[in-house]
Short mmCIF file of C-alpha atoms (C1' of nucleotides) in Angstrom, two decimals:
data_model
loop_
_atom_site.label_atom_id
_atom_site.label_comp_id
_atom_site.label_asym_id
_atom_site.label_seq_id
_atom_site.Cartn_x
_atom_site.Cartn_y
_atom_site.Cartn_z
CA MET A 1 107.68 -24.56 62.61
CA VAL A 2 104.36 -23.58 61.14
CA GLU A 3 104.33 -22.35 57.56
CA THR A 4 101.75 -19.96 56.15
CA SER A 5 100.19 -19.74 52.72
CA VAL A 6 97.61 -17.50 51.09
CA ASP A 7 94.84 -18.89 48.86
CA CYS A 8 92.41 -16.98 46.67
CA VAL A 9 88.85 -17.82 45.76
CA ILE A 10 88.35 -15.84 42.55
CA PHE A 11 84.70 -15.44 41.65
CA GLY A 12 83.44 -14.59 38.19
CA PHE A 13 80.02 -14.42 36.58
CA GLN A 14 79.27 -16.05 33.24
CA HIS A 15 76.28 -17.65 31.56
CA GLU A 16 74.09 -16.65 34.47
CA THR A 17 76.12 -18.69 36.93
CA LEU A 18 78.68 -17.99 39.60
CA LYS A 19 82.11 -19.38 38.75
CA VAL A 20 85.36 -19.98 40.60
CA LEU A 21 88.76 -19.91 38.95
CA LEU A 22 90.74 -23.08 39.68
CA ILE A 23 94.16 -24.32 38.66
CA LYS A 24 95.42 -27.80 38.02
CA ARG A 25 98.36 -28.42 40.34
CA LYS A 26 101.55 -29.22 38.48
CA ASN A 27 103.55 -30.26 41.54
CA ASP A 28 103.16 -32.47 44.55
CA PRO A 29 101.46 -32.57 46.96
CA SER A 30 98.18 -33.27 45.21
CA LYS A 31 99.76 -33.05 41.76
CA GLY A 32 97.09 -33.16 39.07
CA LEU A 33 94.22 -32.19 41.33
CA MET A 34 92.32 -28.94 40.92
CA ALA A 35 92.99 -26.35 43.59
CA LEU A 36 92.77 -22.70 44.52
CA PRO A 37 95.57 -20.46 43.30
CA GLY A 38 97.86 -19.50 46.15
CA ASP A 39 101.39 -18.97 47.38
CA PHE A 40 103.47 -19.30 50.46
CA LEU A 41 103.77 -16.17 52.52
CA ASP A 42 107.19 -14.60 52.62
CA GLU A 43 108.65 -12.48 55.36
CA LYS A 44 108.56 -9.21 53.50
CA THR A 45 104.98 -9.15 52.24
CA SER A 46 101.77 -8.42 54.09
CA ILE A 47 99.13 -11.11 53.83
CA TYR A 48 96.83 -8.80 51.91
CA GLY A 49 99.71 -7.94 49.58
CA SER A 50 100.43 -11.58 49.08
CA ALA A 51 96.82 -12.17 48.03
CA GLU A 52 97.07 -9.23 45.63
CA ASN A 53 100.21 -10.72 44.11
CA THR A 54 98.57 -14.09 43.62
CA LEU A 55 95.65 -12.42 41.93
CA LYS A 56 97.88 -10.33 39.71
CA LYS A 57 99.99 -13.30 38.71
CA ILE A 58 97.03 -15.38 37.63
CA THR A 59 94.63 -12.82 36.16
CA ASP A 60 96.89 -9.86 35.40
CA LEU A 61 94.35 -7.65 37.17
CA ASP A 62 94.94 -4.84 39.65
CA ASN A 63 92.62 -2.98 41.98
CA ILE A 64 90.24 -5.79 42.44
CA PHE A 65 87.69 -6.31 45.16
CA LEU A 66 89.53 -8.53 47.60
CA GLU A 67 88.53 -9.47 51.11
CA GLN A 68 89.86 -11.91 53.65
CA ILE A 69 87.70 -14.88 54.48
CA GLN A 70 89.58 -16.43 57.35
CA ALA A 71 92.51 -18.59 58.32
CA PHE A 72 92.25 -22.36 58.08
CA GLY A 73 94.54 -24.22 60.38
CA ARG A 74 93.62 -27.77 61.19
CA VAL A 75 96.73 -29.79 61.97
CA ASP A 76 96.23 -32.31 59.18
CA ARG A 77 94.99 -30.02 56.43
CA TYR A 78 98.21 -30.26 54.46
CA PRO A 79 100.21 -33.46 53.98
CA GLY A 80 103.75 -33.83 55.24
CA LYS A 81 104.21 -30.56 57.03
CA ARG A 82 102.20 -28.04 59.01
CA VAL A 83 100.79 -25.33 56.80
CA ILE A 84 98.04 -22.94 57.74
CA THR A 85 96.42 -20.90 55.04
CA ILE A 86 94.80 -17.51 55.00
CA SER A 87 92.08 -17.34 52.41
CA TYR A 88 90.78 -14.39 50.43
CA TYR A 89 87.99 -14.04 47.94
CA ALA A 90 87.99 -11.74 44.94
CA LEU A 91 85.26 -10.57 42.61
CA ILE A 92 86.30 -9.93 39.03
CA ASN A 93 84.70 -9.03 35.76
CA ILE A 94 85.35 -12.10 33.70
CA GLU A 95 85.62 -10.03 30.50
CA ASN A 96 88.67 -8.16 31.77
CA TYR A 97 90.42 -11.27 32.85
CA SER A 98 93.29 -12.61 30.79
CA PRO A 99 95.12 -15.71 31.94
CA THR A 100 98.80 -14.98 31.96
CA ALA A 101 102.43 -15.74 32.38
CA GLY A 102 103.26 -17.43 35.68
CA TYR A 103 100.46 -19.89 35.31
CA THR A 104 100.51 -20.85 31.63
CA ALA A 105 102.00 -24.23 32.39
CA GLU A 106 98.93 -25.17 34.37
CA LYS A 107 95.41 -25.67 33.28
CA LEU A 108 93.12 -22.88 34.36
CA GLU A 109 89.41 -23.44 34.60
CA TRP A 110 86.29 -21.56 35.57
CA CYS A 111 84.13 -24.00 37.50
CA ASP A 112 80.53 -23.72 38.57
CA VAL A 113 80.48 -22.95 42.24
CA ASP A 114 78.01 -25.76 42.90
CA LYS A 115 79.53 -28.30 40.55
CA LEU A 116 83.08 -28.40 41.81
CA PRO A 117 85.51 -31.14 40.85
CA GLU A 118 87.52 -32.98 43.47
CA LEU A 119 89.80 -30.46 45.10
CA ALA A 120 93.17 -30.55 46.83
CA PHE A 121 93.56 -30.15 50.60
CA ASP A 122 90.61 -28.43 52.32
CA HIS A 123 89.93 -26.18 49.36
CA GLN A 124 86.36 -27.40 49.03
CA ARG A 125 85.65 -26.09 52.52
CA ILE A 126 87.40 -22.83 51.78
CA ILE A 127 85.24 -22.24 48.74
CA GLU A 128 82.13 -23.01 50.76
CA SER A 129 83.18 -20.47 53.36
CA ALA A 130 83.89 -17.94 50.65
CA HIS A 131 80.48 -18.42 49.10
CA LYS A 132 78.79 -18.17 52.47
CA LYS A 133 80.63 -14.97 53.26
CA LEU A 134 79.81 -13.56 49.85
CA LYS A 135 76.13 -14.35 50.32
CA ARG A 136 76.07 -12.33 53.48
CA ARG A 137 78.24 -9.46 52.34
CA VAL A 138 76.27 -8.96 49.18
CA ARG A 139 73.15 -8.18 51.17
CA TYR A 140 74.48 -5.14 52.93
CA GLU A 141 77.20 -3.85 50.66
CA PRO A 142 76.81 -3.24 46.96
CA ILE A 143 79.65 -5.44 45.81
CA GLY A 144 77.75 -7.43 43.20
CA PHE A 145 78.73 -4.79 40.63
CA ASN A 146 82.30 -6.02 40.72
CA LEU A 147 81.27 -9.13 38.81
CA LEU A 148 79.86 -7.16 35.88
CA PRO A 149 81.31 -5.06 33.08
CA GLU A 150 81.30 -1.32 33.62
CA GLU A 151 77.96 -0.96 31.89
CA PHE A 152 75.16 -3.38 32.53
CA SER A 153 71.41 -3.75 32.48
CA LEU A 154 69.20 -4.24 35.49
CA THR A 155 68.48 -7.77 34.35
CA ASN A 156 72.22 -8.51 34.31
CA LEU A 157 72.46 -7.25 37.85
CA GLN A 158 69.51 -9.26 39.02
CA GLN A 159 71.02 -12.39 37.54
CA VAL A 160 74.24 -11.75 39.44
CA TYR A 161 72.35 -11.59 42.70
CA GLU A 162 70.32 -14.65 41.86
CA ALA A 163 73.47 -16.58 41.02
CA ILE A 164 75.19 -15.57 44.24
CA LEU A 165 72.23 -16.10 46.53
CA GLN A 166 70.89 -19.10 44.64
CA ILE A 167 67.34 -17.87 44.90
CA GLU A 168 64.93 -16.23 42.50
CA LEU A 169 64.19 -12.57 42.96
CA ASN A 170 61.08 -10.72 41.94
CA LYS A 171 61.82 -8.41 39.02
CA ARG A 172 59.49 -5.62 40.09
CA ASN A 173 60.73 -5.48 43.63
CA PHE A 174 64.37 -5.79 42.71
CA ARG A 175 64.09 -2.76 40.48
CA THR A 176 62.16 -0.74 43.02
CA LYS A 177 64.80 -1.38 45.67
CA LEU A 178 67.63 -0.47 43.37
CA ASN A 179 65.93 2.71 42.39
CA GLN A 180 65.52 3.76 45.98
CA MET A 181 69.22 3.39 46.60
CA LYS A 182 70.23 5.82 43.88
CA LEU A 183 73.44 3.91 43.25
CA LEU A 184 73.00 3.59 39.51
CA ILE A 185 73.72 6.10 36.79
CA ASP A 186 71.82 5.91 33.54
CA THR A 187 74.51 5.99 30.84
CA GLY A 188 71.96 7.01 28.21
CA LYS A 189 72.97 3.95 26.21
CA LYS A 190 70.88 0.97 25.32
CA GLN A 191 71.46 -2.60 24.30
CA LYS A 192 71.83 -3.16 20.55
CA ASN A 193 70.77 -5.96 18.24
CA VAL A 194 68.48 -7.70 20.67
CA ALA A 195 65.20 -9.15 19.52
CA HIS A 196 63.20 -7.37 22.17
CA LYS A 197 62.93 -3.98 23.80
CA PRO A 198 66.54 -2.93 24.44
CA ALA A 199 67.50 -2.52 28.07
CA ILE A 200 68.95 0.71 29.44
CA LEU A 201 72.59 0.38 30.45
CA TYR A 202 73.64 1.65 33.83
CA LYS A 203 76.88 2.10 35.69
CA PHE A 204 77.58 2.00 39.37
CA ASP A 205 77.81 5.39 41.08
CA GLU A 206 81.03 5.09 43.07
CA LYS A 207 80.86 8.62 44.47
CA MET A 208 77.30 8.25 45.66
CA TYR A 209 78.27 5.00 47.32
CA GLN A 210 81.13 6.61 49.25
CA GLN A 211 78.85 9.44 50.29
CA LEU A 212 76.07 7.18 51.45
CA LYS A 213 78.57 5.05 53.31
CA GLU A 214 79.78 8.02 55.33
CA GLU A 215 76.23 8.84 56.27
CA GLY A 216 75.95 5.38 57.75
CA PHE A 217 73.67 4.09 55.02
CA TYR A 218 73.56 0.45 54.33
CA PHE A 219 72.59 -1.36 51.21
CA LYS A 220 69.82 -3.83 51.78
CA LEU A 221 68.73 -6.11 49.05
CA MET B 1 110.42 -17.18 58.57
CA VAL B 2 106.99 -15.98 59.53
CA GLU B 3 105.75 -16.77 63.01
CA THR B 4 102.09 -17.14 63.93
CA SER B 5 100.24 -16.21 67.10
CA VAL B 6 96.65 -16.42 68.25
CA ASP B 7 94.97 -13.55 70.14
CA CYS B 8 91.61 -13.55 71.90
CA VAL B 9 89.15 -10.73 72.33
CA ILE B 10 87.14 -11.85 75.35
CA PHE B 11 83.88 -9.98 75.71
CA GLY B 12 81.90 -9.74 78.92
CA PHE B 13 78.85 -7.77 80.01
CA GLN B 14 78.77 -5.85 83.28
CA HIS B 15 77.08 -2.69 84.55
CA GLU B 16 75.16 -2.37 81.34
CA THR B 17 78.31 -2.07 79.26
CA LEU B 18 80.32 -4.29 76.98
CA LYS B 19 83.75 -5.14 78.37
CA VAL B 20 86.95 -6.67 77.02
CA LEU B 21 89.38 -8.65 79.14
CA LEU B 22 92.93 -7.31 78.82
CA ILE B 23 96.23 -8.29 80.36
CA LYS B 24 99.21 -6.21 81.33
CA ARG B 25 102.21 -7.56 79.48
CA LYS B 26 104.98 -8.71 81.79
CA ASN B 27 107.60 -9.19 79.09
CA ASP B 28 109.02 -7.33 76.16
CA PRO B 29 108.05 -6.35 73.55
CA SER B 30 105.60 -3.75 74.83
CA LYS B 31 106.27 -4.71 78.46
CA GLY B 32 103.86 -2.89 80.75
CA LEU B 33 101.28 -2.13 78.08
CA MET B 34 97.82 -3.58 78.06
CA ALA B 35 97.18 -6.20 75.41
CA LEU B 36 94.99 -9.06 74.31
CA PRO B 37 95.71 -12.46 75.80
CA GLY B 38 97.35 -14.72 73.26
CA ASP B 39 100.01 -17.28 72.51
CA PHE B 40 102.28 -18.41 69.77
CA LEU B 41 100.97 -21.21 67.63
CA ASP B 42 102.77 -24.50 67.94
CA GLU B 43 103.05 -27.20 65.33
CA LYS B 44 100.78 -29.70 67.03
CA THR B 45 97.74 -27.56 67.77
CA SER B 46 94.99 -26.32 65.48
CA ILE B 47 94.46 -22.59 65.49
CA TYR B 48 90.99 -23.00 66.97
CA GLY B 49 92.47 -25.28 69.63
CA SER B 50 95.12 -22.74 70.38
CA ALA B 51 92.45 -20.09 70.94
CA GLU B 52 90.59 -22.49 73.24
CA ASN B 53 93.75 -23.07 75.24
CA THR B 54 94.37 -19.37 75.64
CA LEU B 55 90.83 -18.91 76.83
CA LYS B 56 91.07 -21.81 79.26
CA LYS B 57 94.36 -20.60 80.67
CA ILE B 58 93.07 -17.12 81.39
CA THR B 59 89.46 -17.70 82.42
CA ASP B 60 89.41 -21.38 83.39
CA LEU B 61 86.33 -21.76 81.18
CA ASP B 62 85.50 -24.49 78.69
CA ASN B 63 82.87 -24.75 75.98
CA ILE B 64 82.69 -21.09 75.31
CA PHE B 65 81.35 -19.30 72.26
CA LEU B 66 84.47 -18.71 70.22
CA GLU B 67 84.72 -17.53 66.66
CA GLN B 68 87.55 -16.47 64.42
CA ILE B 69 87.70 -12.83 63.44
CA GLN B 70 90.50 -12.83 60.91
CA ALA B 71 94.24 -12.87 60.45
CA PHE B 72 96.23 -9.68 60.82
CA GLY B 73 99.49 -9.62 58.97
CA ARG B 74 100.95 -6.25 58.19
CA VAL B 75 104.71 -6.51 57.94
CA ASP B 76 105.42 -4.05 60.74
CA ARG B 77 102.70 -5.03 63.18
CA TYR B 78 105.13 -6.66 65.58
CA PRO B 79 108.55 -5.25 66.48
CA GLY B 80 111.77 -7.10 65.74
CA LYS B 81 110.41 -10.08 63.88
CA ARG B 82 107.62 -11.01 61.52
CA VAL B 83 104.59 -12.26 63.40
CA ILE B 84 101.13 -12.58 61.97
CA THR B 85 98.27 -13.16 64.34
CA ILE B 86 94.97 -14.93 64.00
CA SER B 87 92.35 -13.35 66.19
CA TYR B 88 89.31 -14.86 67.84
CA TYR B 89 86.53 -13.38 69.90
CA ALA B 90 84.76 -15.08 72.77
CA LEU B 91 81.58 -14.29 74.67
CA ILE B 92 81.54 -15.24 78.31
CA ASN B 93 79.28 -14.87 81.27
CA ILE B 94 81.33 -12.66 83.53
CA GLU B 95 79.89 -14.31 86.64
CA ASN B 96 81.38 -17.68 85.76
CA TYR B 97 84.75 -16.27 85.05
CA SER B 98 87.53 -16.80 87.53
CA PRO B 99 90.97 -15.44 86.78
CA THR B 100 93.47 -18.21 87.24
CA ALA B 101 96.88 -19.74 87.38
CA GLY B 102 98.94 -19.03 84.30
CA TYR B 103 98.13 -15.39 84.37
CA THR B 104 98.23 -14.47 88.06
CA ALA B 105 101.51 -12.68 87.63
CA GLU B 106 99.93 -10.17 85.31
CA LYS B 107 97.27 -7.63 85.91
CA LEU B 108 93.95 -8.59 84.39
CA GLU B 109 91.38 -5.96 83.68
CA TRP B 110 87.92 -5.68 82.21
CA CYS B 111 87.91 -2.54 80.09
CA ASP B 112 85.04 -0.69 78.53
CA VAL B 113 85.05 -1.47 74.84
CA ASP B 114 84.81 2.21 73.98
CA LYS B 115 87.21 3.47 76.62
CA LEU B 116 90.25 1.40 75.86
CA PRO B 117 93.69 2.24 77.26
CA GLU B 118 96.75 2.39 75.05
CA LEU B 119 97.30 -1.07 73.64
CA ALA B 120 100.26 -3.08 72.40
CA PHE B 121 100.84 -3.82 68.71
CA ASP B 122 97.72 -3.54 66.53
CA HIS B 123 95.44 -4.82 69.28
CA GLN B 124 93.29 -1.72 69.16
CA ARG B 125 92.43 -2.50 65.55
CA ILE B 126 91.79 -6.13 66.38
CA ILE B 127 89.31 -5.19 69.08
CA GLU B 128 87.57 -2.83 66.69
CA SER B 129 87.26 -5.62 64.13
CA ALA B 130 85.97 -7.94 66.80
CA HIS B 131 83.32 -5.47 67.87
CA LYS B 132 82.28 -4.84 64.29
CA LYS B 133 81.97 -8.55 63.63
CA LEU B 134 80.01 -9.04 66.84
CA LYS B 135 77.62 -6.26 65.87
CA ARG B 136 76.83 -8.03 62.66
CA ARG B 137 76.71 -11.56 64.00
CA VAL B 138 74.40 -10.64 66.81
CA ARG B 139 71.73 -9.55 64.36
CA TYR B 140 71.28 -12.87 62.70
CA GLU B 141 72.34 -15.40 65.29
CA PRO B 142 71.14 -15.45 68.86
CA ILE B 143 74.54 -15.28 70.49
CA GLY B 144 73.84 -12.42 72.88
CA PHE B 145 72.71 -14.99 75.45
CA ASN B 146 76.29 -16.10 75.93
CA LEU B 147 77.03 -12.89 77.79
CA LEU B 148 74.34 -13.48 80.41
CA PRO B 149 73.87 -15.87 83.33
CA GLU B 150 71.73 -18.92 82.69
CA GLU B 151 68.62 -17.12 83.90
CA PHE B 152 67.93 -13.55 82.93
CA SER B 153 65.14 -11.05 82.45
CA LEU B 154 64.08 -9.54 79.15
CA THR B 155 65.45 -6.21 80.30
CA ASN B 156 68.84 -7.82 80.90
CA LEU B 157 68.79 -9.17 77.39
CA GLN B 158 67.77 -5.88 75.88
CA GLN B 159 70.62 -4.16 77.69
CA VAL B 160 73.07 -6.67 76.24
CA TYR B 161 71.92 -5.86 72.74
CA GLU B 162 71.99 -2.15 73.40
CA ALA B 163 75.52 -2.40 74.76
CA ILE B 164 76.75 -4.39 71.78
CA LEU B 165 75.03 -2.36 69.11
CA GLN B 166 75.46 0.96 70.91
CA ILE B 167 71.93 2.02 70.09
CA GLU B 168 68.70 2.25 72.03
CA LEU B 169 66.02 -0.31 71.34
CA ASN B 170 62.31 0.06 71.86
CA LYS B 171 61.14 -2.06 74.79
CA ARG B 172 57.80 -3.03 73.28
CA ASN B 173 59.19 -4.04 69.95
CA PHE B 174 62.17 -5.87 71.36
CA ARG B 175 59.86 -8.04 73.41
CA THR B 176 57.47 -8.69 70.56
CA LYS B 177 60.32 -9.88 68.35
CA LEU B 178 61.73 -12.15 70.99
CA ASN B 179 58.35 -13.66 71.60
CA GLN B 180 57.92 -14.46 67.93
CA MET B 181 61.17 -16.38 67.88
CA LYS B 182 60.18 -18.76 70.64
CA LEU B 183 63.77 -19.06 71.78
CA LEU B 184 63.08 -18.34 75.44
CA ILE B 185 61.80 -20.64 78.15
CA ASP B 186 59.94 -19.17 81.09
CA THR B 187 61.66 -20.64 84.17
CA GLY B 188 58.67 -19.79 86.34
CA LYS B 189 60.98 -17.80 88.57
CA LYS B 190 60.93 -14.10 89.28
CA GLN B 191 63.33 -11.50 90.49
CA LYS B 192 63.41 -11.02 94.27
CA ASN B 193 63.85 -7.99 96.49
CA VAL B 194 63.37 -5.39 93.83
CA ALA B 195 61.38 -2.24 94.49
CA HIS B 196 59.15 -2.70 91.47
CA LYS B 197 57.21 -5.41 89.71
CA PRO B 198 59.59 -8.40 89.64
CA ALA B 199 60.69 -9.50 86.19
CA ILE B 200 60.14 -13.02 84.90
CA LEU B 201 63.38 -14.95 84.47
CA TYR B 202 63.95 -16.82 81.23
CA LYS B 203 66.52 -19.18 79.87
CA PHE B 204 67.68 -19.75 76.33
CA ASP B 205 66.09 -22.71 74.53
CA GLU B 206 69.11 -24.46 73.04
CA LYS B 207 67.10 -27.29 71.50
CA MET B 208 64.64 -24.99 69.82
CA TYR B 209 67.56 -23.01 68.45
CA GLN B 210 69.16 -26.08 66.89
CA GLN B 211 65.84 -27.10 65.43
CA LEU B 212 65.10 -23.71 63.96
CA LYS B 213 68.62 -23.56 62.58
CA GLU B 214 68.14 -26.77 60.66
CA GLU B 215 64.95 -25.43 59.18
CA GLY B 216 66.94 -22.52 57.83
CA PHE B 217 65.49 -19.99 60.24
CA TYR B 218 67.42 -16.91 60.98
CA PHE B 219 67.28 -14.72 64.01
CA LYS B 220 66.62 -11.12 63.11
CA LEU B 221 66.71 -8.50 65.77
"C1'" DT C 1 52.34 -9.30 13.24
"C1'" DC C 2 54.53 -12.12 16.57
"C1'" DA C 3 57.82 -13.50 20.18
"C1'" DA C 4 60.72 -12.04 23.68
"C1'" DA C 5 62.35 -9.46 27.21
"C1'" DA C 6 62.20 -4.51 29.18
"C1'" DG C 7 59.95 -1.81 32.16
"C1'" DT C 8 55.71 0.12 35.23
"C1'" DG C 9 51.22 0.59 38.41
"C1'" DT C 10 48.80 -1.06 42.01
"C1'" DT C 11 46.80 -3.98 45.61
"C1'" DC C 12 47.09 -6.50 49.79
"C1'" DG C 13 49.06 -8.15 53.82
"C1'" DA C 14 52.94 -8.38 56.95
"C1'" DT C 15 55.94 -5.93 59.70
"C1'" DC C 16 57.72 -2.01 62.23
"C1'" DT C 17 57.19 2.12 65.11
"C1'" DA C 18 55.51 4.89 68.57
"C1'" DC C 19 52.78 5.91 72.24
"C1'" DA C 20 49.80 5.08 76.00
"C1'" DC C 21 48.49 2.47 79.50
"C1'" DC C 22 48.15 -1.07 83.46
"C1'" DC C 23 50.67 -4.09 87.03
"C1'" DA C 24 53.36 -5.71 91.11
"C1'" DT C 25 56.61 -4.69 94.48
"C1'" DG C 26 59.40 -2.22 98.41
"C1'" DG C 27 59.68 1.59 101.08
"C1'" DC D 1 50.18 5.55 98.54
"C1'" DC D 2 54.01 6.64 95.74
"C1'" DA D 3 58.11 5.71 92.90
"C1'" DT D 4 60.06 2.38 89.97
"C1'" DG D 5 60.64 -0.57 86.43
"C1'" DG D 6 57.93 -4.82 84.38
"C1'" DG D 7 54.80 -5.90 81.00
"C1'" DT D 8 50.86 -5.28 77.20
"C1'" DG D 9 47.35 -3.27 73.44
"C1'" DT D 10 46.82 -0.93 69.44
"C1'" DA D 11 46.62 2.60 65.47
"C1'" DG D 12 49.13 4.23 61.70
"C1'" DA D 13 53.03 4.13 58.71
"C1'" DT D 14 56.15 1.69 56.07
"C1'" DC D 15 57.74 -2.14 53.48
"C1'" DG D 16 57.71 -6.25 50.60
"C1'" DA D 17 55.33 -9.91 47.64
"C1'" DA D 18 52.65 -10.78 43.89
"C1'" DC D 19 50.32 -10.04 39.72
"C1'" DA D 20 48.89 -7.86 35.59
"C1'" DC D 21 49.84 -4.80 32.32
"C1'" DT D 22 52.26 -1.75 28.53
"C1'" DT D 23 56.49 -0.93 25.57
"C1'" DT D 24 60.10 -1.62 22.18
"C1'" DT D 25 62.78 -4.17 19.44
"C1'" DG D 26 64.31 -7.95 15.55
"C1'" DA D 27 62.73 -11.36 12.70
#
DNA sequence: TCAAAAGTGTTCGATCTACACCCATGG
DNA sequence: CCATGGGTGTAGATCGAACACTTTTGA
């Protein structure tokens, strides 16, 4: 019999770098190694629901951006028995996150996406796939916002994109493009206590996004 | 216990339209309905391998472009028991295809991708996902070639892209772009017995593609 | 008054689009 | 010699990269 699990690649953004939330496994197999949070799939839960539950259990967050990556199913990916896994990636605002309950016994760690420790099973590959998918998705859907607090500056946003894509972007052009899209609302607020001209804080215009989406618009960075 | 199956969306190109290969189910559940070819996953086969086997059994073809779409796992997607499915899509040259053995008992049919009959389970949704994924993939990897015979004209190729993307493309610009990419080899041959200027036949330059890929090139239609 | 980062104007070249035109073949 | 689809040249618009510049704040 083939068993099925669900694993989550949880991305966060901190100190201008893209992070992944990993756990230290407290049980065999691969006890002690770092790994993606996940669970076995049970008969009464959809796979998407199962990913939501995993996310909730570990971060205590609801209503998070969550998208399937793909299924991984090589015969030898898991020791001892046949387990295929269906992987999801999530984008969260690291400020809202609070490590909780079910996972307190384990060590939780935000790791740099390009400085990963040794990982259990094929989780390294899964994270690579997740990052690759994110890189693509981010170019034609405005999902980068999910990694930021509700209010953010344009520089914050640019840094998110630079961290995800691992390239430098031109400030002038980045701002011009974002302006054209009309997806940002000026909150009227500004940064405080910064030793330079304070940046305007924006928020993402969810309604405009839905509207543009229906018109067949697509976000192009 | 959750069971796992693999389903294949097999795309072909004929009469200037994009087609999907469907079977008529000979057993319950959904006996008599049209559906995607697929199989249950067994313990000793990778999911990719299982998709390859399905493809081989139904088309007798090897070494085909085959890519995972995603897993579908709503609780009620399959009647009577819990079955999740992992879906793949394939691109084949319809001329090479020969319906064979394992499936002779069933009716096989190439259906227009936008005139689908009533389908079993959630296979309608799976095909829609496949088409959506194909639309995206085709814009940054030169996979359209897989739907054509070894030698083809530029008009053939343009029609493939128009059928996949369901839009009209400008002849002049399409050709200019393809020229820039240097992915085509002039075979020196021409069409015969056509009542107009015969078109030059090209083939896809596999080596050049690999080389460009390593250099980080990306095909942009 | 200085450093630091926010924010803007503008030029230049590449790319995309649209249209017009010529070419080779069978009937 | 005509209809048909193959194949090309080019002007104008649009887009993106790059650079230099002004602005506002805290120290």
